Amino acid sequence: MDHEILPQRERRSRKRKTENTPRAECLPSPESALPAPVCSLNETSEIDREQRDTGPVGATGMEETESSSEEAREKRAEVGKAFREKEKEEQLQAEEGRGLHAGTDIPAGANYEYLDHTADIQLHSWGENVQEAFEGAALAMFNYMTPLNGVQIREDLTRTYEVQAHDMQSLLFAFLDELLFVFSTEYFVCSDLKITHFDRANWIVHCVGRGEIFHRTTHESGTEVKAITYSAMQIHEKEDRAEIFVIVDI
């Protein structure tokens, strides 16, 4: 009887051992427990050669950034060049346009000229004395607003001007300002002007102007003179020559 029972007990013991033994699928495989594979020397050399040929990691991005910066600089340079060319072209057009203005059509034998100035115009006149230089500056101002070659001298149309100031520069300013005021209110254009009295002691000037009334239908329109300025005003007198520089606002 004992002989029959022992095999059963042995079988039960074996069964319990089998149940307590973990299943093979739950255990990690020997391969998964191994560390990550390490590149061999040959593979490492191949990677080094590839990086040497293509550049280090991120080099492509840096090259693209540098290329973009270079393109941006080139575009800015092109825009700057185009802007300068346009500015130069506009300046040339302005100078050409100014050349077409009536003010630059100077009558033969005139004792004045026009000098370019930023946004304004500078009148330059001269003569044997300061009276002639004053007269030249006045005619230069009228001629810039309408060509005096197209303005007739009418004996029945004359204007008398009288101004007073406190020094030479203020006298020149007052003189031109009075002529401009009469033109703005009466449209009287002087194509001939003569100073009859020049008092240095009291800074007084008397003059007589001859010409005609400006009409757009019969006279060419030049550039309007808005105001006389003291900016860079110069009056030079020598023994036998006088010069005047005065900037007018246009």
Tab-separated table of C-alpha atoms in Angstrom:
chain	number	residue	atom	x	y	z
A	1	MET	CA	0.000	0.000	0.000
A	2	ASP	CA	2.859	2.312	0.826
A	3	HIS	CA	4.372	1.416	-2.465
A	4	GLU	CA	1.291	2.642	-4.300
A	5	ILE	CA	0.943	5.911	-2.347
A	6	LEU	CA	4.556	7.178	-2.810
A	7	PRO	CA	4.339	7.537	-6.537
A	8	GLN	CA	1.185	9.630	-6.124
A	9	ARG	CA	2.864	11.901	-3.592
A	10	GLU	CA	5.812	12.242	-5.916
A	11	ARG	CA	3.525	13.143	-8.747
A	12	ARG	CA	1.775	15.763	-6.601
A	13	SER	CA	5.141	17.232	-5.579
A	14	ARG	CA	6.239	17.462	-9.146
A	15	LYS	CA	2.937	19.050	-10.074
A	16	ARG	CA	3.358	21.701	-7.373
A	17	LYS	CA	6.877	22.460	-8.556
A	18	THR	CA	5.604	22.871	-12.071
A	19	GLU	CA	2.869	25.276	-10.965
A	20	ASN	CA	5.286	27.345	-8.855
A	21	THR	CA	7.808	27.651	-11.689
A	22	PRO	CA	7.319	30.947	-13.721
A	23	ARG	CA	6.298	30.527	-17.290
A	24	ALA	CA	8.983	30.977	-19.877
A	25	GLU	CA	7.111	33.776	-21.680
A	26	CYS	CA	7.182	35.980	-18.583
A	27	LEU	CA	10.941	35.763	-18.141
A	28	PRO	CA	13.191	38.172	-19.968
A	29	SER	CA	15.126	36.697	-22.800
A	30	PRO	CA	18.883	36.584	-22.489
A	31	GLU	CA	19.181	38.833	-25.537
A	32	SER	CA	17.067	41.636	-24.006
A	33	ALA	CA	19.245	41.713	-20.941
A	34	LEU	CA	22.352	42.483	-22.980
A	35	PRO	CA	23.574	46.110	-23.225
A	36	ALA	CA	22.984	48.202	-26.392
A	37	PRO	CA	25.217	47.201	-29.259
A	38	VAL	CA	28.401	49.221	-29.672
A	39	CYS	CA	29.601	50.286	-33.141
A	40	SER	CA	32.575	48.452	-34.311
A	41	LEU	CA	35.765	50.262	-35.245
A	42	ASN	CA	34.991	49.947	-38.925
A	43	GLU	CA	31.459	51.341	-38.487
A	44	THR	CA	32.810	54.253	-36.414
A	45	SER	CA	35.325	55.069	-39.123
A	46	GLU	CA	32.561	55.101	-41.730
A	47	ILE	CA	30.510	57.527	-39.605
A	48	ASP	CA	33.549	59.799	-39.168
A	49	ARG	CA	34.149	59.813	-42.906
A	50	GLU	CA	30.496	60.644	-43.560
A	51	GLN	CA	30.582	63.579	-41.107
A	52	ARG	CA	33.845	64.769	-42.607
A	53	ASP	CA	32.316	64.762	-46.091
A	54	THR	CA	28.945	66.268	-45.154
A	55	GLY	CA	30.090	68.391	-42.221
A	56	PRO	CA	29.311	68.078	-38.540
A	57	VAL	CA	25.788	67.797	-37.273
A	58	GLY	CA	23.996	71.164	-37.649
A	59	ALA	CA	26.496	72.533	-40.174
A	60	THR	CA	23.881	72.448	-42.926
A	61	GLY	CA	21.544	74.565	-40.828
A	62	MET	CA	24.324	77.046	-40.093
A	63	GLU	CA	25.195	77.264	-43.786
A	64	GLU	CA	21.537	77.868	-44.619
A	65	THR	CA	21.369	80.631	-41.979
A	66	GLU	CA	24.534	82.263	-43.311
A	67	SER	CA	23.160	81.977	-46.846
A	68	SER	CA	19.901	83.628	-45.761
A	69	SER	CA	21.830	86.431	-44.058
A	70	GLU	CA	23.919	86.950	-47.174
A	71	GLU	CA	20.775	87.102	-49.323
A	72	ALA	CA	19.234	89.605	-46.896
A	73	ARG	CA	22.357	91.792	-47.086
A	74	GLU	CA	22.300	91.632	-50.878
A	75	LYS	CA	18.623	92.601	-50.931
A	76	ARG	CA	19.269	95.529	-48.581
A	77	ALA	CA	22.159	96.626	-50.778
A	78	GLU	CA	19.938	96.425	-53.873
A	79	VAL	CA	17.179	98.413	-52.156
A	80	GLY	CA	19.698	101.039	-51.022
A	81	LYS	CA	21.156	101.285	-54.511
A	82	ALA	CA	17.710	101.624	-56.064
A	83	PHE	CA	16.792	104.306	-53.521
A	84	ARG	CA	19.964	106.287	-54.246
A	85	GLU	CA	19.414	106.009	-57.990
A	86	LYS	CA	15.819	107.163	-57.600
A	87	GLU	CA	16.902	110.069	-55.389
A	88	LYS	CA	19.538	111.048	-57.930
A	89	GLU	CA	17.018	110.802	-60.746
A	90	GLU	CA	14.525	112.954	-58.849
A	91	GLN	CA	17.249	115.503	-58.170
A	92	LEU	CA	18.165	115.603	-61.853
A	93	GLN	CA	14.511	115.958	-62.771
A	94	ALA	CA	14.149	118.773	-60.268
A	95	GLU	CA	17.194	120.512	-61.701
A	96	GLU	CA	15.890	120.009	-65.235
A	97	GLY	CA	12.481	121.254	-64.153
A	98	ARG	CA	14.104	124.238	-62.494
A	99	GLY	CA	15.939	124.864	-65.731
A	100	LEU	CA	12.557	125.128	-67.443
A	101	HIS	CA	11.306	127.609	-64.894
A	102	ALA	CA	10.962	131.149	-66.025
A	103	GLY	CA	13.454	132.270	-63.431
A	104	THR	CA	16.383	130.661	-65.229
A	105	ASP	CA	15.621	132.384	-68.523
A	106	ILE	CA	17.981	135.262	-67.822
A	107	PRO	CA	17.879	138.240	-70.201
A	108	ALA	CA	21.090	139.131	-71.984
A	109	GLY	CA	23.226	141.625	-70.123
A	110	ALA	CA	21.506	140.990	-66.778
A	111	ASN	CA	23.591	141.478	-63.656
A	112	TYR	CA	22.244	138.459	-61.755
A	113	GLU	CA	22.115	134.672	-61.721
A	114	TYR	CA	20.524	131.810	-59.778
A	115	LEU	CA	22.351	129.445	-57.489
A	116	ASP	CA	20.787	126.157	-56.387
A	117	HIS	CA	19.931	125.777	-52.735
A	118	THR	CA	18.116	123.022	-50.827
A	119	ALA	CA	14.360	123.540	-51.334
A	120	ASP	CA	14.943	127.240	-52.105
A	121	ILE	CA	16.808	129.410	-54.591
A	122	GLN	CA	19.661	131.815	-54.042
A	123	LEU	CA	19.780	135.090	-55.930
A	124	HIS	CA	23.232	136.396	-56.815
A	125	SER	CA	23.509	139.922	-58.164
A	126	TRP	CA	26.359	142.339	-58.704
A	127	GLY	CA	27.187	145.815	-59.953
A	128	GLU	CA	29.653	148.662	-59.738
A	129	ASN	CA	28.050	149.739	-56.471
A	130	VAL	CA	25.562	148.390	-53.956
A	131	GLN	CA	22.667	150.298	-55.580
A	132	GLU	CA	23.145	148.351	-58.826
A	133	ALA	CA	23.421	145.098	-56.864
A	134	PHE	CA	20.116	145.914	-55.116
A	135	GLU	CA	18.470	146.554	-58.479
A	136	GLY	CA	19.862	143.294	-59.872
A	137	ALA	CA	18.518	141.297	-56.897
A	138	ALA	CA	15.056	142.822	-57.401
A	139	LEU	CA	14.966	142.040	-61.129
A	140	ALA	CA	16.268	138.514	-60.409
A	141	MET	CA	13.303	137.948	-58.094
A	142	PHE	CA	10.776	139.172	-60.688
A	143	ASN	CA	12.431	137.214	-63.474
A	144	TYR	CA	12.185	134.008	-61.452
A	145	MET	CA	8.419	134.450	-61.179
A	146	THR	CA	7.913	135.311	-64.867
A	147	PRO	CA	10.420	135.854	-67.713
A	148	LEU	CA	11.105	139.557	-68.009
A	149	ASN	CA	11.728	139.103	-71.739
A	150	GLY	CA	7.952	138.742	-72.017
A	151	VAL	CA	7.129	141.774	-69.866
A	152	GLN	CA	6.738	145.058	-71.665
A	153	ILE	CA	7.604	148.449	-70.221
A	154	ARG	CA	4.536	150.640	-70.173
A	155	GLU	CA	5.203	154.279	-69.510
A	156	ASP	CA	1.742	154.710	-68.023
A	157	LEU	CA	2.384	151.948	-65.490
A	158	THR	CA	4.962	152.879	-62.869
A	159	ARG	CA	5.296	152.231	-59.175
A	160	THR	CA	7.260	154.152	-56.566
A	161	TYR	CA	8.744	152.262	-53.630
A	162	GLU	CA	10.148	153.575	-50.383
A	163	VAL	CA	11.541	151.512	-47.515
A	164	GLN	CA	13.502	152.148	-44.359
A	165	ALA	CA	15.513	149.833	-42.090
A	166	HIS	CA	18.291	149.865	-39.471
A	167	ASP	CA	21.250	148.344	-41.334
A	168	MET	CA	22.320	147.135	-44.768
A	169	GLN	CA	20.915	143.629	-44.534
A	170	SER	CA	17.575	144.701	-43.117
A	171	LEU	CA	17.429	147.361	-45.855
A	172	LEU	CA	17.903	144.717	-48.550
A	173	PHE	CA	15.268	142.533	-46.903
A	174	ALA	CA	12.759	145.405	-46.652
A	175	PHE	CA	13.441	146.460	-50.234
A	176	LEU	CA	12.787	143.034	-51.757
A	177	ASP	CA	9.896	142.357	-49.396
A	178	GLU	CA	8.117	145.559	-50.461
A	179	LEU	CA	8.510	144.685	-54.140
A	180	LEU	CA	7.161	141.182	-53.479
A	181	PHE	CA	4.220	142.573	-51.486
A	182	VAL	CA	3.148	144.880	-54.340
A	183	PHE	CA	3.423	142.006	-56.811
A	184	SER	CA	1.301	139.754	-54.580
A	185	THR	CA	-1.423	142.376	-54.146
A	186	GLU	CA	-1.382	144.249	-57.469
A	187	TYR	CA	0.395	141.731	-59.761
A	188	PHE	CA	2.670	144.496	-60.914
A	189	VAL	CA	5.878	143.159	-62.484
A	190	CYS	CA	8.909	145.400	-62.756
A	191	SER	CA	10.972	144.752	-65.852
A	192	ASP	CA	12.927	147.954	-65.280
A	193	LEU	CA	13.842	149.355	-61.888
A	194	LYS	CA	15.947	152.339	-60.832
A	195	ILE	CA	16.989	153.353	-57.313
A	196	THR	CA	16.660	157.124	-57.070
A	197	HIS	CA	17.768	157.599	-53.474
A	198	PHE	CA	20.045	155.494	-51.288
A	199	ASP	CA	20.592	156.914	-47.774
A	200	ARG	CA	23.200	155.046	-45.772
A	201	ALA	CA	22.864	157.357	-42.763
A	202	ASN	CA	19.183	156.615	-42.201
A	203	TRP	CA	19.000	153.389	-44.221
A	204	ILE	CA	16.370	154.572	-46.660
A	205	VAL	CA	15.829	153.531	-50.284
A	206	HIS	CA	13.586	155.130	-52.898
A	207	CYS	CA	13.106	153.560	-56.298
A	208	VAL	CA	10.861	153.638	-59.350
A	209	GLY	CA	9.715	150.501	-61.158
A	210	ARG	CA	8.279	150.208	-64.664
A	211	GLY	CA	6.574	147.245	-66.276
A	212	GLU	CA	3.039	145.887	-66.565
A	213	ILE	CA	0.344	143.907	-64.775
A	214	PHE	CA	0.855	140.144	-64.819
A	215	HIS	CA	-1.800	138.104	-66.661
A	216	ARG	CA	-1.665	134.336	-66.951
A	217	THR	CA	-3.052	134.501	-70.474
A	218	THR	CA	-0.245	136.724	-71.751
A	219	HIS	CA	2.683	136.030	-69.395
A	220	GLU	CA	4.528	132.823	-68.710
A	221	SER	CA	4.274	131.539	-65.153
A	222	GLY	CA	7.515	130.765	-63.431
A	223	THR	CA	8.055	129.800	-59.789
A	224	GLU	CA	6.301	131.703	-57.045
A	225	VAL	CA	8.544	133.437	-54.547
A	226	LYS	CA	6.839	133.104	-51.187
A	227	ALA	CA	9.121	135.114	-48.948
A	228	ILE	CA	12.518	136.770	-48.548
A	229	THR	CA	14.853	135.251	-45.963
A	230	TYR	CA	17.895	136.330	-43.982
A	231	SER	CA	19.395	132.871	-44.383
A	232	ALA	CA	22.990	133.080	-45.665
A	233	MET	CA	22.396	136.693	-46.753
A	234	GLN	CA	25.635	138.346	-47.863
A	235	ILE	CA	26.461	141.863	-49.049
A	236	HIS	CA	30.008	142.444	-50.236
A	237	GLU	CA	31.260	145.876	-51.187
A	238	LYS	CA	34.579	146.802	-52.752
A	239	GLU	CA	35.840	149.988	-54.331
A	240	ASP	CA	34.432	149.296	-57.782
A	241	ARG	CA	32.218	146.249	-57.257
A	242	ALA	CA	29.415	145.055	-55.009
A	243	GLU	CA	27.818	141.607	-54.724
A	244	ILE	CA	24.657	140.356	-53.066
A	245	PHE	CA	23.609	136.828	-52.114
A	246	VAL	CA	20.075	136.339	-50.817
A	247	ILE	CA	17.932	133.214	-50.470
A	248	VAL	CA	14.232	133.381	-51.251
A	249	ASP	CA	11.621	130.855	-50.194
A	250	ILE	CA	9.850	129.208	-53.134
